[in-house]
């Protein structure tokens, strides 16, 4: 045992002595010129290291440097700057005075991926046509030959030519590369923009054999959180995985076998696109569950859902938030296609099944080729277009709904749930704005409507007529059983700046005929509607029964929704009919008297 301990001690002394000798005999500044030359030969980039280089022995033999910068040929700004750089070196190559770097670590680095930091062509070089495909140049390109790379507390500035600048803060990156050019990546960063915050933690693998022209990799796990302006109060959080590819020469990306969760929504599919302007994005998605109410800030609060809070560090707000307009939308700079199929989804409290969306966007002009699905036993289809290229969003829709329950639809549109039944509709609507409130105020159009099994909450129309007649006369009765509301009502309606006009809706049931006309003001929450009802089955006094069986009785409902008034003037109708009958009989008697007078 003593021999083992003695041997280990001797080895430790030899190692310490050897490292000390190397530190004393090898000056790290001798490698400065070598590093600069190697970087320039491999990539054309210019490496600058300020201050002297010094050794750091424990726990890893390293060379410490001060401020460094890496600049592309002809660029006006460096691609990488860092306050501190550490190069972990291998021990044995130093014996032959060779530098072998096993890991590069940068702290407080600033990485610029912007037009100012990109390599520039020499003056006088030929310029390709603007519509020509980019030429892939594989000679004298930058290659990634570092086994390990670490970035700590750094900043990534990313900007496309002509596009906005994005700052990825608190960037921490760990990248380990093996002999087959496969790198394992761990990344964490945060971005704040337009009062929105995004945090990302990513783990994956990447093949860098063709870097910088092409990258292929796999996202094993990416956790994200998102919150801020125009997002749900609880934020959005979830995870993403898939297989990705990046083509730097064409600025194109692709993500296959994608698995995405967002709050309680689950999607899978693929995404591909291009970052150069105009940007392109093609999405083909399938959703097992899609809760839109949990992903939109304007959605009504659900009675049953439990909010999932996204824990995101918020940046302090120094100034008042800027009012967002259509000009801020990224869709104005993007060509987008979307194909989405959702097995089950939720929108404004409505449970949808078999939702299908086929839509496209061309720099702000969105076309809904298909937007359809099922609600309960009913079906809906809403094709149309949305134009955000101007300050005011223009909407043109051609909705078709069939056999949709009215009460939950009224709730989704923030209208009183006082009407029950089902509705079918085919219309043509247009206006400005996308929110429910803007639709109420600014949309207009016409529609053919058919409603079935209508029931007014806490109102029985037949009983109201019977009681009103009983107050006028007890000589007639109506013992027919009540129908369950109005079996059918159809006609044309129109919408104009919040007012729904019903010029003439016809319908009824087997014992009740109804004609409806009037106006519903959904903005001011008022209505003035008249139901002209003809109730059949009156018995008793023959003349009065005959009168009531053939006469419509008006029920007028008017006033505010929270203080609704109604009038049912049965006595006026009966009195007028009796007066008309009496006048008619008087005229007949006078007509009979005229021949007798003429004879005398």
XYZ file of C-alpha atoms in Angstrom:
600
model
C 0.000 0.000 0.000
C 2.836 2.303 0.862
C 4.415 1.631 -2.514
C 1.189 2.549 -4.309
C 0.876 5.766 -2.348
C 4.516 6.567 -2.960
C 4.145 5.899 -6.706
C 1.063 8.116 -6.950
C 2.812 10.877 -5.070
C 5.800 10.682 -7.393
C 3.497 10.822 -10.454
C 1.660 13.813 -9.011
C 4.948 15.587 -8.360
C 6.123 14.812 -11.894
C 2.887 16.109 -13.415
C 2.913 19.259 -11.331
C 6.584 19.790 -12.070
C 6.035 19.143 -15.777
C 3.120 21.558 -15.988
C 5.057 24.118 -14.012
C 8.012 23.694 -16.356
C 5.747 24.105 -19.380
C 4.200 27.213 -17.910
C 7.656 28.603 -17.271
C 9.211 27.506 -20.546
C 6.294 28.098 -22.993
C 5.063 31.643 -23.430
C 1.380 31.635 -24.465
C 1.889 34.893 -26.367
C 4.015 32.881 -28.824
C 0.764 31.364 -30.116
C -0.938 34.719 -30.781
C 0.326 35.040 -34.355
C -0.332 31.348 -35.003
C -3.984 31.656 -33.904
C -4.557 34.756 -36.029
C -3.033 33.081 -39.077
C -4.969 29.849 -38.650
C -8.292 31.678 -38.332
C -7.585 33.779 -41.414
C -6.420 30.805 -43.486
C -9.430 28.681 -42.614
C -12.140 31.320 -42.921
C -10.804 34.658 -44.048
C -11.959 36.161 -40.766
C -9.702 38.538 -38.816
C -9.033 37.611 -35.181
C -7.877 40.290 -32.768
C -6.875 39.612 -29.169
C -6.182 42.572 -26.881
C -3.721 42.440 -24.004
C -1.367 39.676 -23.022
C -2.120 35.954 -22.884
C -1.518 34.086 -19.636
C -1.666 30.542 -18.339
C -4.360 29.138 -16.064
C -3.385 25.733 -14.638
C -6.216 24.484 -12.425
C -8.538 22.618 -12.933
C -7.756 22.665 -16.660
C -4.643 23.887 -18.412
C -5.913 26.972 -20.231
C -4.849 30.178 -21.899
C -6.696 33.249 -20.680
C -7.146 36.281 -22.897
C -8.760 39.650 -22.508
C -11.009 41.326 -25.047
C -11.208 39.589 -28.435
C -13.025 40.202 -31.722
C -13.659 38.220 -34.886
C -14.465 40.180 -38.060
C -15.633 38.891 -41.448
C -13.850 40.101 -44.621
C -15.023 43.599 -45.514
C -17.529 43.794 -42.619
C -18.034 47.121 -40.861
C -18.723 45.455 -37.486
C -17.136 42.395 -35.876
C -19.128 39.198 -35.901
C -18.008 38.236 -32.376
C -16.676 40.317 -29.524
C -16.081 39.133 -25.981
C -14.720 40.605 -22.774
C -12.978 37.364 -21.823
C -11.827 34.299 -23.743
C -10.516 31.022 -22.358
C -8.795 28.370 -24.470
C -8.491 24.940 -22.863
C -5.431 23.291 -24.397
C -4.176 19.718 -24.560
C -0.997 19.055 -22.584
C 1.025 16.653 -24.742
C 1.143 18.751 -27.958
C 2.739 21.502 -25.904
C 5.811 19.282 -25.492
C 6.513 19.819 -29.184
C 5.508 23.462 -28.916
C 2.179 22.908 -30.714
C -1.173 24.387 -29.734
C -4.126 21.999 -29.583
C -7.337 23.633 -28.312
C -9.954 21.306 -26.818
C -12.476 23.962 -25.752
C -13.161 27.642 -26.368
C -15.128 29.589 -23.789
C -16.381 33.145 -24.265
C -17.941 35.190 -21.501
C -20.048 38.322 -21.999
C -19.775 37.851 -25.754
C -21.740 39.768 -28.388
C -22.486 37.777 -31.556
C -23.783 39.807 -34.487
C -25.583 38.074 -37.342
C -26.476 41.262 -39.216
C -25.819 42.790 -42.641
C -23.079 44.980 -41.094
C -21.221 41.951 -39.716
C -21.597 39.784 -42.836
C -18.709 39.218 -45.250
C -18.693 41.714 -48.110
C -17.652 41.100 -51.702
C -14.573 42.962 -52.906
C -15.304 46.136 -54.836
C -15.561 45.588 -58.550
C -16.658 41.966 -58.269
C -19.508 40.882 -60.620
C -23.041 41.106 -59.230
C -25.542 38.335 -59.932
C -29.088 39.195 -61.110
C -31.555 39.737 -58.285
C -33.775 36.890 -59.466
C -30.895 34.399 -59.784
C -30.536 31.501 -57.374
C -27.776 31.952 -54.791
C -24.535 30.310 -55.796
C -23.279 27.808 -53.242
C -19.604 28.464 -52.533
C -17.859 25.700 -50.641
C -14.271 26.832 -50.999
C -12.464 28.822 -48.356
C -15.552 28.691 -46.104
C -15.634 28.724 -42.345
C -15.485 25.246 -40.850
C -16.281 24.352 -37.265
C -13.279 22.408 -35.947
C -13.560 23.129 -32.218
C -14.359 20.121 -30.047
C -16.099 22.151 -27.364
C -17.554 25.644 -27.357
C -19.032 27.466 -24.392
C -20.833 30.820 -24.354
C -21.823 32.340 -21.036
C -23.988 35.403 -20.314
C -23.776 36.510 -23.925
C -25.897 38.399 -26.470
C -26.900 37.389 -29.998
C -28.015 40.177 -32.357
C -29.849 38.776 -35.380
C -31.123 40.808 -38.316
C -32.058 39.948 -41.874
C -31.351 42.489 -44.669
C -34.177 45.020 -44.545
C -35.728 43.350 -41.515
C -36.040 44.108 -37.819
C -33.297 43.485 -35.280
C -33.784 40.824 -32.606
C -31.673 40.607 -29.434
C -31.294 37.191 -27.782
C -30.132 37.990 -24.256
C -28.724 35.829 -21.466
C -27.399 33.460 -24.110
C -25.742 30.366 -22.666
C -24.502 27.732 -25.105
C -22.715 24.431 -24.636
C -21.613 22.592 -27.788
C -19.606 19.359 -27.855
C -18.432 17.959 -31.188
C -17.149 14.434 -31.906
C -14.937 13.108 -34.689
C -17.921 12.545 -37.010
C -18.813 16.259 -36.902
C -21.882 15.587 -34.778
C -22.403 18.170 -32.061
C -24.493 17.967 -28.910
C -26.089 21.289 -28.033
C -27.572 22.813 -24.920
C -28.861 26.363 -25.282
C -30.776 28.808 -23.113
C -31.727 32.366 -24.051
C -34.385 35.052 -23.728
C -35.768 37.643 -26.134
C -37.955 40.670 -25.382
C -39.693 42.667 -28.082
C -42.868 44.779 -28.350
C -43.685 44.143 -24.672
C -43.418 40.384 -25.240
C -40.985 38.003 -23.565
C -39.811 34.606 -24.780
C -37.550 32.210 -22.895
C -36.107 29.091 -24.557
C -34.204 26.065 -23.242
C -33.055 23.642 -25.937
C -31.285 20.293 -26.092
C -30.408 18.557 -29.322
C -27.891 17.249 -31.787
C -26.518 18.796 -34.968
C -24.314 17.670 -37.841
C -21.866 20.463 -38.674
C -19.892 18.692 -41.420
C -21.209 21.148 -44.038
C -21.219 24.253 -41.842
C -21.832 27.094 -42.632
C -23.685 26.077 -45.790
C -25.920 23.419 -44.290
C -26.889 22.160 -40.863
C -28.914 19.044 -40.083
C -30.006 18.175 -36.594
C -32.581 16.982 -34.160
C -34.348 18.966 -31.460
C -34.665 16.467 -28.658
C -36.410 18.891 -26.330
C -37.116 22.600 -26.426
C -39.054 24.154 -23.575
C -40.374 27.675 -24.091
C -42.430 30.274 -22.277
C -44.096 33.303 -23.839
C -46.032 36.169 -22.297
C -46.661 39.883 -22.674
C -48.828 42.180 -24.780
C -51.695 40.686 -26.806
C -51.183 37.291 -25.202
C -53.267 35.394 -22.624
C -52.849 36.625 -19.037
C -51.432 33.240 -18.014
C -48.990 33.270 -20.940
C -48.139 30.376 -23.229
C -45.744 27.594 -22.382
C -44.922 24.277 -23.967
C -42.341 22.110 -25.663
C -41.148 21.398 -29.196
C -39.254 18.502 -30.753
C -38.452 17.420 -34.294
C -35.839 16.981 -37.002
C -34.546 20.185 -38.580
C -32.443 21.360 -41.498
C -30.957 24.785 -42.277
C -29.641 25.887 -45.693
C -27.673 29.075 -45.137
C -26.996 29.738 -48.828
C -30.738 29.942 -49.601
C -31.758 31.026 -46.081
C -34.192 28.122 -45.949
C -35.218 25.901 -43.062
C -37.316 22.783 -42.603
C -38.668 21.019 -39.523
C -40.081 17.521 -39.898
C -41.702 15.099 -37.436
C -42.583 18.100 -35.306
C -44.269 17.613 -31.935
C -45.557 20.796 -30.316
C -47.438 21.546 -27.125
C -48.812 24.977 -26.196
C -50.580 25.152 -22.849
C -53.157 22.360 -23.186
C -52.965 22.122 -26.996
C -51.082 19.315 -28.752
C -49.993 19.465 -32.401
C -47.771 17.577 -34.804
C -46.703 18.122 -38.410
C -44.057 19.959 -40.392
C -42.854 23.486 -41.104
C -40.605 24.885 -43.795
C -39.784 28.343 -45.032
C -37.300 31.015 -45.990
C -35.932 33.911 -43.945
C -34.873 36.265 -46.730
C -37.498 38.839 -47.739
C -40.240 38.222 -48.539
C -40.177 35.588 -45.832
C -41.950 32.314 -46.450
C -43.546 29.868 -44.047
C -45.465 26.718 -44.938
C -47.206 24.888 -42.102
C -48.886 21.488 -42.277
C -50.269 20.673 -38.834
C -52.547 18.201 -37.125
C -53.926 18.901 -33.682
C -55.260 16.284 -31.342
C -56.506 19.038 -29.039
C -56.472 22.747 -29.830
C -57.727 25.180 -27.194
C -57.735 28.567 -28.915
C -59.254 30.236 -25.846
C -56.106 29.340 -23.919
C -53.882 30.816 -26.634
C -55.586 34.170 -27.342
C -55.699 37.280 -25.206
C -59.175 38.278 -26.441
C -60.819 34.947 -25.680
C -63.456 34.872 -22.917
C -62.539 33.257 -19.643
C -63.547 29.622 -19.498
C -65.767 28.468 -16.670
C -64.061 25.093 -16.366
C -60.481 25.544 -17.477
C -57.659 25.983 -15.013
C -55.138 28.522 -16.287
C -51.563 27.378 -16.789
C -49.196 30.156 -15.925
C -46.017 30.678 -17.913
C -43.282 31.809 -15.572
C -41.348 34.384 -17.607
C -39.053 37.076 -16.334
C -40.559 40.382 -17.400
C -38.477 43.339 -18.420
C -39.315 46.626 -16.705
C -41.564 48.940 -18.679
C -39.928 52.374 -18.807
C -42.370 54.062 -21.181
C -46.033 53.631 -22.023
C -46.619 50.705 -24.397
C -46.797 51.788 -28.001
C -50.144 51.307 -29.715
C -49.819 48.386 -32.094
C -51.140 48.721 -35.650
C -51.353 46.520 -38.728
C -47.943 47.834 -39.783
C -46.407 45.923 -36.840
C -47.694 42.551 -38.044
C -45.005 40.164 -39.361
C -47.584 38.930 -41.884
C -46.937 42.062 -43.946
C -43.467 40.712 -44.761
C -44.391 37.060 -45.142
C -45.914 34.610 -47.582
C -47.685 31.990 -45.507
C -49.617 28.807 -46.201
C -51.427 26.950 -43.433
C -53.040 23.536 -43.516
C -54.513 22.583 -40.149
C -56.750 19.708 -39.096
C -57.879 19.574 -35.479
C -59.716 16.593 -34.017
C -61.067 18.620 -31.110
C -60.795 22.357 -30.540
C -62.296 25.142 -28.435
C -63.095 28.680 -29.630
C -64.816 31.214 -27.352
C -66.316 28.398 -25.318
C -67.602 26.474 -28.351
C -66.418 22.880 -28.689
C -65.499 22.223 -32.322
C -64.741 18.892 -33.947
C -63.041 18.077 -37.234
C -61.839 21.653 -37.674
C -60.191 22.176 -41.088
C -58.297 25.293 -42.114
C -56.710 25.906 -45.506
C -55.405 29.477 -45.598
C -52.723 31.552 -47.275
C -51.200 34.976 -46.755
C -49.389 37.136 -49.293
C -47.719 40.043 -47.518
C -50.821 40.986 -45.546
C -53.639 39.688 -47.770
C -55.017 36.538 -46.153
C -57.317 34.158 -47.995
C -59.430 31.610 -46.140
C -59.888 28.934 -48.771
C -61.390 26.621 -46.178
C -62.494 27.196 -42.610
C -64.994 24.554 -41.615
C -65.902 22.152 -38.872
C -68.656 20.785 -36.698
C -70.340 22.153 -33.583
C -72.385 19.430 -31.958
C -74.724 18.066 -34.638
C -74.233 21.164 -36.791
C -71.714 22.208 -39.407
C -70.132 25.534 -40.377
C -68.055 26.861 -43.263
C -66.595 30.395 -43.348
C -64.492 31.129 -46.448
C -63.371 34.686 -47.155
C -60.466 37.102 -47.002
C -58.742 39.379 -44.468
C -56.651 42.365 -45.589
C -54.240 43.966 -43.094
C -52.210 45.915 -45.656
C -53.995 49.128 -44.626
C -54.350 50.654 -41.145
C -57.927 49.351 -40.916
C -58.326 45.584 -41.250
C -60.787 44.748 -44.028
C -62.833 41.555 -43.736
C -65.024 39.804 -46.311
C -66.650 36.503 -45.293
C -69.286 34.193 -46.742
C -70.492 32.208 -43.717
C -72.630 29.098 -44.041
C -73.861 27.399 -40.894
C -76.247 24.491 -40.647
C -78.172 23.231 -37.630
C -76.049 25.087 -35.029
C -77.378 25.456 -31.488
C -78.288 29.103 -30.890
C -77.662 29.518 -27.140
C -73.930 28.630 -27.072
C -73.440 30.627 -30.277
C -75.015 33.678 -28.636
C -72.701 33.244 -25.651
C -69.646 33.029 -27.902
C -70.677 36.301 -29.588
C -71.275 37.952 -26.196
C -75.047 38.180 -26.713
C -77.837 37.250 -24.253
C -78.572 33.535 -24.092
C -82.337 34.140 -24.009
C -83.067 32.295 -27.242
C -82.840 28.549 -27.692
C -83.109 26.378 -30.757
C -81.006 25.753 -33.860
C -80.147 28.023 -36.768
C -79.012 27.632 -40.364
C -77.663 30.623 -42.253
C -76.055 31.546 -45.548
C -74.754 35.084 -45.850
C -72.295 37.607 -47.160
C -70.575 39.877 -44.611
C -67.921 42.571 -44.876
C -66.472 45.311 -42.719
C -63.460 46.422 -40.721
C -61.885 44.832 -37.660
C -61.562 41.259 -36.436
C -62.701 41.335 -32.818
C -66.247 40.505 -31.779
C -66.827 44.101 -30.721
C -65.547 45.453 -34.057
C -67.727 42.970 -35.930
C -70.791 44.211 -34.058
C -70.023 47.847 -34.785
C -68.433 47.864 -38.237
C -69.684 44.884 -40.217
C -72.572 44.852 -42.666
C -74.221 42.307 -44.936
C -77.229 40.114 -45.621
C -78.134 36.525 -44.919
C -80.856 33.976 -45.527
C -81.849 32.523 -42.162
C -83.810 29.505 -41.031
C -84.346 28.732 -37.354
C -86.032 25.692 -35.840
C -87.446 24.783 -32.426
C -87.193 28.357 -31.168
C -87.935 29.055 -27.541
C -87.734 32.361 -25.738
C -86.379 31.970 -22.223
C -89.172 32.103 -19.617
C -91.740 33.104 -22.264
C -94.582 30.897 -23.551
C -96.194 32.724 -26.462
C -99.398 30.606 -26.518
C -100.002 31.087 -22.799
C -99.416 34.828 -23.115
C -102.090 35.054 -25.819
C -104.587 32.901 -23.830
C -104.196 35.036 -20.716
C -104.552 38.251 -22.682
C -107.771 36.975 -24.319
C -109.104 35.795 -20.950
C -108.734 39.317 -19.604
C -110.935 40.602 -22.436
C -113.612 37.891 -22.563
C -114.448 34.606 -20.862
C -116.702 33.440 -23.674
C -113.925 31.687 -25.592
C -111.291 29.147 -24.560
C -108.315 27.401 -26.108
C -107.470 24.026 -24.664
C -104.988 22.994 -27.369
C -101.675 21.803 -25.882
C -98.730 24.127 -26.302
C -96.249 23.525 -29.056
C -92.632 23.461 -27.982
C -91.859 26.987 -29.124
C -91.772 27.981 -32.791
C -90.984 24.979 -34.930
C -89.717 26.950 -37.914
C -88.941 30.583 -38.772
C -87.218 31.728 -41.952
C -86.516 34.808 -44.008
C -83.886 37.377 -44.853
C -82.019 39.472 -42.300
C -79.463 42.240 -42.643
C -76.676 43.636 -40.472
C -75.553 47.249 -40.619
C -73.217 48.753 -38.001
C -74.583 46.779 -35.097
C -78.260 46.704 -36.083
C -79.844 43.437 -37.133
C -82.911 44.184 -39.240
C -85.628 41.539 -39.701
C -88.034 42.912 -42.339
C -90.263 39.839 -42.587
C -89.619 36.450 -41.000
C -92.359 33.866 -41.536
C -92.964 30.638 -39.662
C -94.725 29.016 -36.770
C -95.899 25.600 -35.704
C -98.913 23.351 -36.146
C -101.032 25.513 -33.795
C -99.312 28.879 -34.124
C -98.485 31.048 -37.135
C -95.896 33.779 -36.624
C -94.719 36.769 -38.637
C -91.762 38.608 -37.158
C -90.296 41.991 -38.005
C -88.183 44.515 -36.174
C -84.665 45.595 -35.241
C -82.098 44.337 -32.733
C -79.349 46.800 -31.762
C -76.501 44.613 -30.505
C -74.235 47.605 -29.786
C -76.639 49.542 -27.560
C -78.249 46.289 -26.345
C -81.767 47.264 -27.310
C -84.467 45.738 -29.470
C -87.872 46.516 -30.942
C -89.423 43.364 -32.402
C -93.051 42.529 -33.139
C -94.408 38.977 -33.359
C -97.725 38.851 -35.221
C -99.198 35.591 -33.912
C -102.232 33.658 -35.041
C -103.249 31.063 -32.450
C -105.650 28.367 -33.681
C -108.107 26.193 -31.757
C -110.399 28.807 -30.120
C -113.832 27.528 -28.957
C -116.908 29.043 -27.352
C -118.656 32.102 -28.732
C -118.813 31.341 -32.436
C -118.275 34.877 -33.677
C -115.424 35.678 -31.269
C -113.809 32.275 -31.794
C -114.006 32.715 -35.550
C -112.506 36.153 -35.143
C -109.567 34.954 -33.037
C -108.895 31.908 -35.238
C -108.427 34.160 -38.246
C -106.832 37.218 -36.694
C -103.147 37.808 -35.914
C -102.349 39.321 -32.526
C -99.210 41.492 -32.227
C -96.739 40.899 -29.412
C -94.251 43.744 -29.278
C -91.027 43.388 -27.296
C -88.928 46.537 -26.887
C -86.398 48.315 -24.692
C -83.042 47.423 -23.210
C -81.970 43.845 -22.693
C -81.757 44.289 -18.925
C -85.227 45.909 -18.718
C -87.271 44.421 -21.526
C -90.858 45.604 -22.004
C -93.683 44.030 -23.969
C -97.230 44.802 -25.032
C -99.973 42.403 -26.146
C -103.075 44.513 -27.053
C -105.609 41.703 -27.477
C -108.501 43.925 -26.303
C -107.685 46.518 -28.971
C -107.625 43.842 -31.637
C -110.930 42.342 -30.482
C -112.530 45.771 -30.100
C -111.425 46.822 -33.548
C -112.695 43.611 -35.045
C -116.004 43.927 -33.223
C -116.308 47.537 -34.336
C -115.531 46.511 -37.869
C -118.102 43.714 -37.635
C -120.700 46.056 -36.212
C -119.995 48.672 -38.853
C -120.200 46.025 -41.566
C -123.579 44.802 -40.285
C -124.830 48.386 -40.024
C -123.818 49.045 -43.597
C -125.591 45.878 -44.706
C -128.783 46.968 -42.898
C -128.604 50.415 -44.494
C -128.145 48.861 -47.890
C -131.295 46.771 -47.358
C -133.246 49.844 -46.360
C -132.453 51.783 -49.519
C -134.763 49.772 -51.864
C -137.677 50.151 -49.438
C -137.244 53.924 -49.320
C -137.037 54.120 -53.095
C -140.329 52.173 -53.460
C -142.198 54.716 -51.355
